[in-house]
Coordinates of C-alpha atoms in Angstrom, one line a residue:
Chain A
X101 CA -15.1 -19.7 3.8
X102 CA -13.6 -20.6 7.3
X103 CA -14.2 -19.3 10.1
X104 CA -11.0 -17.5 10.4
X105 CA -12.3 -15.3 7.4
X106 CA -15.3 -14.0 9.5
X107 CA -12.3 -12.9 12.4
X108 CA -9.8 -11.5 9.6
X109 CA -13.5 -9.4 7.9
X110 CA -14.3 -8.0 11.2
X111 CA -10.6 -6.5 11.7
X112 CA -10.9 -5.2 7.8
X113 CA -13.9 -4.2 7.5
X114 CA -12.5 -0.8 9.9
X115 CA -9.5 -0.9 8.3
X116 CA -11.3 -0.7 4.9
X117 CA -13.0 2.1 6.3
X118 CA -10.0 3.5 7.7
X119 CA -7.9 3.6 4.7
X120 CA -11.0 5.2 2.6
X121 CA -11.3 7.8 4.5
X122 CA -8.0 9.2 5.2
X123 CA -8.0 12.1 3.0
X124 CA -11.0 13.3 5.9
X125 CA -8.8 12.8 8.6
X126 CA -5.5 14.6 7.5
X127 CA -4.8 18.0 7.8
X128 CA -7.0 20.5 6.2
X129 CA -3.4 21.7 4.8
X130 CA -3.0 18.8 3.5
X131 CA -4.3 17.0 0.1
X132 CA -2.6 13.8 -0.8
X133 CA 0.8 14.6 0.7
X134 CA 0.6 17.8 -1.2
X135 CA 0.7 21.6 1.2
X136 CA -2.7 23.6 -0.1
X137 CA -3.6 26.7 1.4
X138 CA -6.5 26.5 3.7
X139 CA -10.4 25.9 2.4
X140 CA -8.4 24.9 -1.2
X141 CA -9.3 20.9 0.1
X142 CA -13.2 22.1 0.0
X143 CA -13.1 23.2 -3.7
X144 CA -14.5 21.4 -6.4
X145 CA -11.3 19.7 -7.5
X146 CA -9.4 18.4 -4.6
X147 CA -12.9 16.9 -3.4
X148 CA -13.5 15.6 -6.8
X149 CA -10.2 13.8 -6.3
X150 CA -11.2 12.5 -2.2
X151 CA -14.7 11.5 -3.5
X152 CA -12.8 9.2 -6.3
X153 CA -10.0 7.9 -4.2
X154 CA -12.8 6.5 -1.3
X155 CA -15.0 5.5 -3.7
X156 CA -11.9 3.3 -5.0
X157 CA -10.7 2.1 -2.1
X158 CA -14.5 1.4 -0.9
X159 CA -14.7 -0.5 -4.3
X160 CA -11.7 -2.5 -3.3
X161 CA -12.3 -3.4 -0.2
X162 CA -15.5 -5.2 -1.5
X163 CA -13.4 -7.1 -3.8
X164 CA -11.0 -8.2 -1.3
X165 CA -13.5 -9.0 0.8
X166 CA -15.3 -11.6 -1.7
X167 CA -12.2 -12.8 -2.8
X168 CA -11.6 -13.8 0.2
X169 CA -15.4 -16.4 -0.1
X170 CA -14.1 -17.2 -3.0
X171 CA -10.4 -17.9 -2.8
X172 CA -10.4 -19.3 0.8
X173 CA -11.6 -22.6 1.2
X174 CA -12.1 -24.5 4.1
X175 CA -10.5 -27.4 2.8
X176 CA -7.3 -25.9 1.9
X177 CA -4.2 -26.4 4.1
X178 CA -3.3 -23.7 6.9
X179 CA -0.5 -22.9 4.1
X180 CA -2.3 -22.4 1.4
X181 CA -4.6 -20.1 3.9
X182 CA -1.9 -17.5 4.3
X183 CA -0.5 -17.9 1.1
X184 CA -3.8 -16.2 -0.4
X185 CA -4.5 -13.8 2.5
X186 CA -0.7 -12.5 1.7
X187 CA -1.6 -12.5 -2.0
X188 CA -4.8 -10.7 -1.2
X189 CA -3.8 -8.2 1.1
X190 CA -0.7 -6.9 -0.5
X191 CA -2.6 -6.4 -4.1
X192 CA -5.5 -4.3 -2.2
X193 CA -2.3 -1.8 -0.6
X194 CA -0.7 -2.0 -4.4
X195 CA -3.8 -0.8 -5.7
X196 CA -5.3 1.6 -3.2
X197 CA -1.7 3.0 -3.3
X198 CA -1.8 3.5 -7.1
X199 CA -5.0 5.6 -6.6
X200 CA -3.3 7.6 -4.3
X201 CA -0.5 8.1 -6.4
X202 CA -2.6 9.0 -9.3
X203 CA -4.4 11.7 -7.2
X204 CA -1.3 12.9 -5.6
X205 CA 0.8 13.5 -9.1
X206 CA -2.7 15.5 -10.8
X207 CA -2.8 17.6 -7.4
X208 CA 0.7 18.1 -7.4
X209 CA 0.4 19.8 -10.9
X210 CA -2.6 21.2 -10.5
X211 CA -0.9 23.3 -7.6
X212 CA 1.6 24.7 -10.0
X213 CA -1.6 26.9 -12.4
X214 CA -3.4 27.8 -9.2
X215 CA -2.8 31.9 -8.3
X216 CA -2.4 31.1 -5.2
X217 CA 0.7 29.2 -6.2
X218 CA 3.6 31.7 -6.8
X219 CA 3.4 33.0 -3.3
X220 CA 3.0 29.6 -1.2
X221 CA 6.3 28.5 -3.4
X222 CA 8.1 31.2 -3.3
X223 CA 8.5 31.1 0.6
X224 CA 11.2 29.4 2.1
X225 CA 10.6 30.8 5.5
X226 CA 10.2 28.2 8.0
X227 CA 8.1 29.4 11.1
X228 CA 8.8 27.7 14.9
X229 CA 7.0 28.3 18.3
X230 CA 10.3 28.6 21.1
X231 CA 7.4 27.6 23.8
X232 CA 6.5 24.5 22.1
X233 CA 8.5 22.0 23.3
X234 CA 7.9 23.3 27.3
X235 CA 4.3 22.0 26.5
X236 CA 3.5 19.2 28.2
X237 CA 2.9 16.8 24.5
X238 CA 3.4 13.6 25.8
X239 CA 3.0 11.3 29.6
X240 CA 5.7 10.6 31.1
X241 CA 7.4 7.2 30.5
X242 CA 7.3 6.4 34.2
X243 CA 4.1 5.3 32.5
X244 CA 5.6 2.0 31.3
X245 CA 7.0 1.2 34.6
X246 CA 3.7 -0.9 35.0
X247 CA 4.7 -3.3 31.8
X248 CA 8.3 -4.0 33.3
X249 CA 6.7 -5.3 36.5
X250 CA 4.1 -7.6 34.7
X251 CA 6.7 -9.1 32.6
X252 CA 9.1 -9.5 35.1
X253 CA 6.5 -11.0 37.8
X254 CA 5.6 -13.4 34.5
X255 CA 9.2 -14.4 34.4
X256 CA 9.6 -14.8 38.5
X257 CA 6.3 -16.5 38.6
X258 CA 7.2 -18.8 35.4
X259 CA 10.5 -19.8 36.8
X260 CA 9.6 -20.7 40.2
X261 CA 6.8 -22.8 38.5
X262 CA 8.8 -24.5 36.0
X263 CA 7.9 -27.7 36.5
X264 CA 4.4 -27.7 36.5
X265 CA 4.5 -26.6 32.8
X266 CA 3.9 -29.6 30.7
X267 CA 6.6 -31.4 28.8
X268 CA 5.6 -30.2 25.3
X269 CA 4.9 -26.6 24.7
X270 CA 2.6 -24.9 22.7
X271 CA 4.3 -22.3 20.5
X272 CA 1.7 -21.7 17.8
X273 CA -1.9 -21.6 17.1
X274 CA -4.6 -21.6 14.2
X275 CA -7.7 -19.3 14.4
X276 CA -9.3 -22.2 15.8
X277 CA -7.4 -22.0 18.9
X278 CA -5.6 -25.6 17.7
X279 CA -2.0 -26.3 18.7
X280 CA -0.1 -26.4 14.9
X281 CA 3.1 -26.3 16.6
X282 CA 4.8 -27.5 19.9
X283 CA 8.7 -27.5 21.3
X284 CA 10.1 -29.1 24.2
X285 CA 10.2 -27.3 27.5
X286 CA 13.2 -25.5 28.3
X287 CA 13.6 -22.0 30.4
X288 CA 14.4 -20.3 27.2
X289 CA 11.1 -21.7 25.8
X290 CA 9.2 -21.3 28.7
X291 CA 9.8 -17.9 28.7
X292 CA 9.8 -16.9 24.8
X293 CA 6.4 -14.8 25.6
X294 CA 8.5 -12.9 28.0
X295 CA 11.5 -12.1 25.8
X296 CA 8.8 -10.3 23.4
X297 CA 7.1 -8.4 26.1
X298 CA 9.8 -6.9 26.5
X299 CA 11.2 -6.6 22.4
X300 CA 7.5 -4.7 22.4
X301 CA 7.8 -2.8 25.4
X302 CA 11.1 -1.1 23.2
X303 CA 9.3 -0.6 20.2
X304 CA 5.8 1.0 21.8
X305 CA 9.4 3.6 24.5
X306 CA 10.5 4.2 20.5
X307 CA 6.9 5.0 19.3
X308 CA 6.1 7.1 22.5
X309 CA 9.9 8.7 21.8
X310 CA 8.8 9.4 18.4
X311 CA 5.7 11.3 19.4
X312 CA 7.8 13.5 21.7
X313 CA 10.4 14.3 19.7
X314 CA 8.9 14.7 16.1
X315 CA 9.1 18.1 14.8
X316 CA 6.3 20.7 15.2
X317 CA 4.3 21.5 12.3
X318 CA 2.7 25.0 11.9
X319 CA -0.1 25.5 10.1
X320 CA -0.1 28.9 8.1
X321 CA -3.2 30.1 8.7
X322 CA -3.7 29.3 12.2
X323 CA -0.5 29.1 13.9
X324 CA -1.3 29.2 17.8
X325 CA -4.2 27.3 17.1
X326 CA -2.8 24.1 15.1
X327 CA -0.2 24.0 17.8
X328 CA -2.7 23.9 20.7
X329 CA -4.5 21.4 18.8
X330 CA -1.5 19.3 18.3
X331 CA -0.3 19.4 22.0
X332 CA -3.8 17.6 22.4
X333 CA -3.7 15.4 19.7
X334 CA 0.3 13.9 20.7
X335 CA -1.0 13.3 24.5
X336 CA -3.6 11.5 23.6
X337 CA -1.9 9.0 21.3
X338 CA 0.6 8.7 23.8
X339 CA -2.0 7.6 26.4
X340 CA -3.6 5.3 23.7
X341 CA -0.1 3.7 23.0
X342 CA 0.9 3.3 26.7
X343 CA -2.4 1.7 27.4
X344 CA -2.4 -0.3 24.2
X345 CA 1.5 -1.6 24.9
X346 CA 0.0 -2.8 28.7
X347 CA -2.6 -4.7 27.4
X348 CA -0.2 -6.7 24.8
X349 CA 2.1 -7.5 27.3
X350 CA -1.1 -8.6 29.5
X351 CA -1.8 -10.6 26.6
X352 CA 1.7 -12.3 26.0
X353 CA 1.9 -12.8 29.9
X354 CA -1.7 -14.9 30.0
X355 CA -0.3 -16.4 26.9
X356 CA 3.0 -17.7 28.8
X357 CA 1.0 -18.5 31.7
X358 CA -1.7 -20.3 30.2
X359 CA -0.3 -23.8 30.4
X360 CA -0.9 -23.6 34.2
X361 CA -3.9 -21.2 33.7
X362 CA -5.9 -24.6 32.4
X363 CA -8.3 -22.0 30.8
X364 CA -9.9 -23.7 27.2
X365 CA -8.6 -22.5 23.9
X366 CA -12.1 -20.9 23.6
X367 CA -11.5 -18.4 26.6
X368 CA -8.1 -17.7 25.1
X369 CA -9.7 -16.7 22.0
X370 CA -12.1 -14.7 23.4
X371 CA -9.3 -13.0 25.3
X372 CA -7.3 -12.8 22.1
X373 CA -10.1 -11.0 19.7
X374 CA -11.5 -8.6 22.7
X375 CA -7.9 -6.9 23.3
X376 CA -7.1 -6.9 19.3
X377 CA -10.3 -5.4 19.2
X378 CA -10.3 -2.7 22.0
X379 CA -6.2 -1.7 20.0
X380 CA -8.3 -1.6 16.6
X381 CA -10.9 0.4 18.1
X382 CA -9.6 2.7 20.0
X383 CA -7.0 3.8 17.2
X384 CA -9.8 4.4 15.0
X385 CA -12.0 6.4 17.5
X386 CA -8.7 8.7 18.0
X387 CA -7.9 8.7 14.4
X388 CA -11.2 9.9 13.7
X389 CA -12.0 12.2 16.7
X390 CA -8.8 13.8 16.4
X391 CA -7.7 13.7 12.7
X392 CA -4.0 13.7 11.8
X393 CA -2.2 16.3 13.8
X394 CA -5.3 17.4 15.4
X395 CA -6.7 18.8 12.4
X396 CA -10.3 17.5 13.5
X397 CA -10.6 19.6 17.0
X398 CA -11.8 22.4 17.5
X399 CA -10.4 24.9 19.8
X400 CA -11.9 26.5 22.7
X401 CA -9.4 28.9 23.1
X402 CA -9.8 31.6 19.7
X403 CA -8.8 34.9 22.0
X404 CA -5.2 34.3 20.0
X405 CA -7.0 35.2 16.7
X406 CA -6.1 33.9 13.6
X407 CA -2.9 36.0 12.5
X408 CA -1.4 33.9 9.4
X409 CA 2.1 33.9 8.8
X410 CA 3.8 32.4 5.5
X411 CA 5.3 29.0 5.6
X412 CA 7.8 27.0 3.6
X413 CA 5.2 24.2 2.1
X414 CA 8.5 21.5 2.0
X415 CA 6.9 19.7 -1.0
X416 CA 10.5 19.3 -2.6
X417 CA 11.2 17.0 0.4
X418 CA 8.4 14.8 0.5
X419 CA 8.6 12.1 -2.1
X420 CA 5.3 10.8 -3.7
X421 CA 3.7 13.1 -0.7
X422 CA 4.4 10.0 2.0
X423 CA 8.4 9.6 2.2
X424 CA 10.1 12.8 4.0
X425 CA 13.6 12.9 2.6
X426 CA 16.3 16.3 4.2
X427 CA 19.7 15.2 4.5
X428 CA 20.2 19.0 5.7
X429 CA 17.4 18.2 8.9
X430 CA 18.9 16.7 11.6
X431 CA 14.7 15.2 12.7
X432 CA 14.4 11.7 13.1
X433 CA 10.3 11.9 13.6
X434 CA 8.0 13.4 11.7
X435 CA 4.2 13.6 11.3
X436 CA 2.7 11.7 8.3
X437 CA 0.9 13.7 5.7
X438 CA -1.2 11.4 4.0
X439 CA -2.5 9.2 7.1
X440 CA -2.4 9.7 10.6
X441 CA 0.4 9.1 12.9
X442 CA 4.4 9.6 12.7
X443 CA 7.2 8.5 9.7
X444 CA 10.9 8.9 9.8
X445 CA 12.6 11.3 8.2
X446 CA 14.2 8.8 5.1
X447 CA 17.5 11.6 5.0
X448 CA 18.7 10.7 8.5
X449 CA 20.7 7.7 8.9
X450 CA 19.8 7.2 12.6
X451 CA 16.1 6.7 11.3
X452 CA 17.4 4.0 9.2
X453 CA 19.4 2.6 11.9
X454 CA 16.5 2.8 14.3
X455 CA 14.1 1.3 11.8
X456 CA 16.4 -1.2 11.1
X457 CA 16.2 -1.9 14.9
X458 CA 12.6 -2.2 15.2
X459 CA 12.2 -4.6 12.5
X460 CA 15.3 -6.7 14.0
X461 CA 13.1 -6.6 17.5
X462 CA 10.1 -7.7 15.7
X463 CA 11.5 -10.6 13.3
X464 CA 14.1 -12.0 15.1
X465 CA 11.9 -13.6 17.6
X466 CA 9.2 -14.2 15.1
X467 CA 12.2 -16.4 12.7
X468 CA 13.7 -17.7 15.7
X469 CA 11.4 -18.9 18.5
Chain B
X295 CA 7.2 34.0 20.9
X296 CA 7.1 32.5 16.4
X297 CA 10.3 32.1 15.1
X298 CA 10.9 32.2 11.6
X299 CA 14.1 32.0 9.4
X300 CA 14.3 32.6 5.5
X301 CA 16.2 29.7 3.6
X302 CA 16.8 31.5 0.7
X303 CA 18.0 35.1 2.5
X304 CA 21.4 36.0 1.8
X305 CA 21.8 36.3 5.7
X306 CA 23.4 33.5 7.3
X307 CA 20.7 31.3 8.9
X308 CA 22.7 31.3 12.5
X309 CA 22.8 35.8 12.2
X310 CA 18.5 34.8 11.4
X311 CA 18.2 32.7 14.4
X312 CA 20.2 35.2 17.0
X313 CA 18.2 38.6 15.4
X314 CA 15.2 36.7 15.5
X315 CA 15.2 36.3 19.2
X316 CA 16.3 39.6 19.7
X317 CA 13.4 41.0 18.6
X318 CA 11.4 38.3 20.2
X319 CA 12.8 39.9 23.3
X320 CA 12.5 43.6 22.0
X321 CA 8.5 42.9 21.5
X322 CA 8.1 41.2 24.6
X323 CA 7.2 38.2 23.5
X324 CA 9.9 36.7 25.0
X325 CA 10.3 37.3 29.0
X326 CA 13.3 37.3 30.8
X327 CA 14.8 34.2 32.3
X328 CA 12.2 32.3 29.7
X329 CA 13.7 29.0 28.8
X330 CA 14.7 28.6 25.0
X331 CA 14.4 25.3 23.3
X332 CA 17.2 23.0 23.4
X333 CA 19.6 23.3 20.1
X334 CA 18.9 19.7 18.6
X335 CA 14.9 20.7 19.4
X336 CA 15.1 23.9 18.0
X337 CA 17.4 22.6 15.4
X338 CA 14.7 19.8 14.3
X339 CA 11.7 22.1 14.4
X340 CA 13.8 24.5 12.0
X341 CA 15.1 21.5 10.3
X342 CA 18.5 23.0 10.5
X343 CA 21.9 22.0 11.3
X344 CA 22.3 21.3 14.8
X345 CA 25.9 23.8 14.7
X346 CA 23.5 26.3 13.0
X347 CA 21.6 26.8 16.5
X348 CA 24.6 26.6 18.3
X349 CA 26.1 28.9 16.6
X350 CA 23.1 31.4 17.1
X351 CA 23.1 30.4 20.9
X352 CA 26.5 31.5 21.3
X353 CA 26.3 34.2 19.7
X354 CA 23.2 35.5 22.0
X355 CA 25.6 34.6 24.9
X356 CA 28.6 36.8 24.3
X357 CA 26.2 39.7 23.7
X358 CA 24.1 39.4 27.1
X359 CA 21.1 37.8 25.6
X360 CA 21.1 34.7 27.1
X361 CA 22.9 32.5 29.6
X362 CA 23.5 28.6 28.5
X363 CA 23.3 26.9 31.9
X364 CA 24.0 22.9 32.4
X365 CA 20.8 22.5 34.4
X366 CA 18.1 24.7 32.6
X367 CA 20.1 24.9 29.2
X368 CA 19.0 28.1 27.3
X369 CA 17.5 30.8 29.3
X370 CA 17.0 35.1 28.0
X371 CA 18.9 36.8 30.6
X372 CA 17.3 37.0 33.5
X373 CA 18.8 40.1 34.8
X374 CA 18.0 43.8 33.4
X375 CA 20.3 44.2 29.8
X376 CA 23.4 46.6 30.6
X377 CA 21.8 50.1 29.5
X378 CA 22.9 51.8 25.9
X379 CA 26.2 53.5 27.2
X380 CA 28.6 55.6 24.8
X381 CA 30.2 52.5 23.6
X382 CA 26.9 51.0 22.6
X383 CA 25.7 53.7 20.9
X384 CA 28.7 54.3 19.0
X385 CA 28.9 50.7 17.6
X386 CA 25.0 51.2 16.6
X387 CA 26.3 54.4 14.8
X388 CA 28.7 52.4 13.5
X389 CA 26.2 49.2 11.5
X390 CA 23.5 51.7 10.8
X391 CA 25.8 53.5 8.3
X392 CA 25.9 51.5 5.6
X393 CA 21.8 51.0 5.5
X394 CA 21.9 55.1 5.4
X395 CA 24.6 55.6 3.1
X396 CA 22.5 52.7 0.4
X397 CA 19.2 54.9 1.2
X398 CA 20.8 58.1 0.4
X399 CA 22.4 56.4 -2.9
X400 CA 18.7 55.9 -3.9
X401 CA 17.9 59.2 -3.4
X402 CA 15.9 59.3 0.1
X403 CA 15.7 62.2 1.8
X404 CA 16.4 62.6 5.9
X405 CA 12.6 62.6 6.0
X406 CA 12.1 59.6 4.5
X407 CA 14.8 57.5 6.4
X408 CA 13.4 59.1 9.5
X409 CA 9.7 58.1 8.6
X410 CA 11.2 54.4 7.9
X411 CA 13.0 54.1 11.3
X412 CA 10.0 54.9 13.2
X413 CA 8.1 52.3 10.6
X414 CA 10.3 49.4 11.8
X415 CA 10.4 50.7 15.8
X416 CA 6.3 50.5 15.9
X417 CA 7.1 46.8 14.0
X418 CA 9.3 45.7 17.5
X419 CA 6.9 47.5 20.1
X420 CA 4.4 44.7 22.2
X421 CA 1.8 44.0 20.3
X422 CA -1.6 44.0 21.9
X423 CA -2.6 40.4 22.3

């Protein structure tokens, strides 16, 4: 036990949690990537099914979480460390994804004896609101105007310091706040915090693109009103992630500055764990408050009534329930099913390209610097 | 005003779009000089071809239903439709022949084909909200 496993529990203990309880927080249209009529989730079955998959995950998570006493010891090398948190981490995804797929594949043939089934499957209509899109779903992106000025002050204020930044610079750290890795001062290295503000301030303008431009989903039953719902529900996460990208690049910026700052690598820390943990936190609270799509409000506004119209349930296109593959739809974005948030669309080569994009943003730096 | 389209109608999905927004405009639901989605919105929320809505746009334009401006993009018309004249009404006479002349081949009487026009003309009045 070190006393980075006590950081690493506190951030998955949430996600744990989190992950447990998605099948609560997607749509109520929604059971393990597969389209069910409304109140169909509350039936004996499908909740049979959520009941077994939390309990699994739950289950899981405690196992993860001692073998993570029992695997990690304090004398082990910093290698060995994330050796066995990989090792761990990826099995508990392997295995909570197997559950899933179990549940999904008996749901997905469970649909097919249901009466309600010839009539949901039979529709191909697909059902779009014109007014949608002159909603107002997401800020604006003046909004990360802010970020570019922070970095760029960073960079203006790093430069015209340059030599008071010591010879040898920091360039990684343990949980303990120790230096494990150091290279000599240059302007390019001086300024490698900067280059990734700004290689995240692209991916959070892609993210807060793909909120704005992911297709609308209408719920059958409730048309007007799952569309009110999710007006709400893409504002807010696009608040969350403009406020979340600001307080990275804050982060990266103290991080660049803090040769000069002379702050100890406690404060750091400190700094560190309180904005991961504000980012943790306040995606959970949304997650939860909210629930995928906006499936958890509920609206003020019922004058509209509840007319139902039939929609296309587009099982055939998502594979396993979690991949959305339609060569013939031109969308790049689309909202999740099983989880909350947004996914590409796996039939458009432009999502590939862009997701190509984002992971050449992320991991270039991290190979390179 | 909902949109809907059938993907497995025989009519082509681009004729669904156009007639769809016709009667959007027919019931009210959609006012005049209202903006219309852009065609690659529209085409991603239908999660059709982004010609397909073009097509359908295009369509609406060279019969008077909507203007395609650079600034605004898609807007209804926003001036009163040219009223039914002669022309008009002959061209009607014209596409509603071959529904009557398949009604008749199953047997249905004047009665009946009127009773089923007025059906579908209480379907396109404004509904009460």
């Amino acid at each position: 036990m070190t006393g980075a496993n006590l950081v690493l529990i506190g951030i998955f203990i949430p996600v744990i949690l989190l992950m447990a309880f998605t099948p609560y927080l997607t749509r109520r249209t929604e059971a393990f990537g597969v389209t069910v009529p409304d109140g169909v989730k509350q039936q004996s079955y499908i909740a049979r099914h959520i009941k077994r998959y939390m309990l699994l995950c739950l289950g899981l998570g405690i196992i993860l979480i001692a073998a993570m006493f029992i695997l990690i010891k304090p004398e082990g090398s910093e290698q060995d460390h994330s050796i066995w948190y990989s090792v761990i981490i990826v099995s508990y995804l392997v295995l909570t994804f197997l559950v899933y797929i179990v549940s999904h594949l008996q749901i997905k043939a469970w649909k097919q004896q249901q009466p309600w089934y010839e009539e949901t499957s039979s529709s191909q209509k697909i059902v779009v609101q014109t007014r949608f899109h002159k909603e107002k779903t997401t800020i604006s992106l003046v909004w990360y105007v802010p970020h570019i000025i922070v970095v760029a002050l960073a960079m203006g204020y790093s430069i015209i310091h340059y030599d008071k930044f010591p010879e040898l610079l920091p360039m990684q750290y343990d949980f303990n706040g120790e230096v494990t890795r150091a290279v000599e001062k240059s302007i390019g290295s001086v300024l490698t915090l900067s280059w990734l503000s700004i290689a995240m301030i692209i991916v959070f303008i892609i993210s807060h693109l793909s909120i704005a431009r992911s297709k609308q989903v209408i719920e059958s039953q409730d048309p007007h009103g799952s569309l009110q719902r999710n007006v709400i529900f893409r504002y807010s996460w696009s608040v969350f992630l403009a406020i979340a990208g600001f307080l990275v690049v804050i982060l990266m910026v103290l991080g660049q500055l803090s040769p000069l700052l002379e702050w100890s690598s406690n404060t750091f820390m400190v700094i560190v764990f309180a904005i991961v943990g504000i980012i943790l936190l306040g995606s959970i609270l949304l997650s939860v408050k909210l629930g995928q799509g906006g499936s958890r409000l509920k609206n003020s506004n019922t004058q509209q009534g509840k007319a139902s119209v039939e929609v296309a349930d587009l099982d055939q296109h998502w594979k396993l329930g979690i991949f959305y593959v339609n060569r013939n739809d031109p969308a790049i974005f689309v909202e999740k099913r099983f989880g909350v948030g947004w996914s590409i669309n796996y039939g458009n080569p432009i999502a590939w390209l862009i997701t190509i994009g984002i992971l050449a943003i992320v991991l270039i730096p991290a190979i390179f610097l | 005003m909902l949109l809907s389209i059938d993907l497995q109608s025989e009519t082509p999905i681009y004729t669904q779009i156009a007639e769809s927004i016709i009667e959007g405009i027919a019931r009210g639901e959609l006012a005049k000089g209202e903006g219309l989605p852009s065609v690659r919105a529209l085409a991603v929320d239908l999660g059709v071809n982004l010609h397909t809505v073009n097509k359908a746009y295009q369509l609406l334009k060279q019969e008077g239903y909507v203007q395609i401006n650079r600034k605004q993009g898609v807007v209804i018309e926003p001036n009163e439709f040219p009223k039914a004249d002669e022309l008009f009404k002959r061209r009607q006479a014209e596409r509603m022949k071959p529904i009557i002349a398949e009604a008749i081949c199953r047997g249905m009487t004047q009665e009946q084909i009127r009773e089923l026009f007025y059906e579908v003309h209480e379907s396109l009045q404004p509904r009460q909200q």
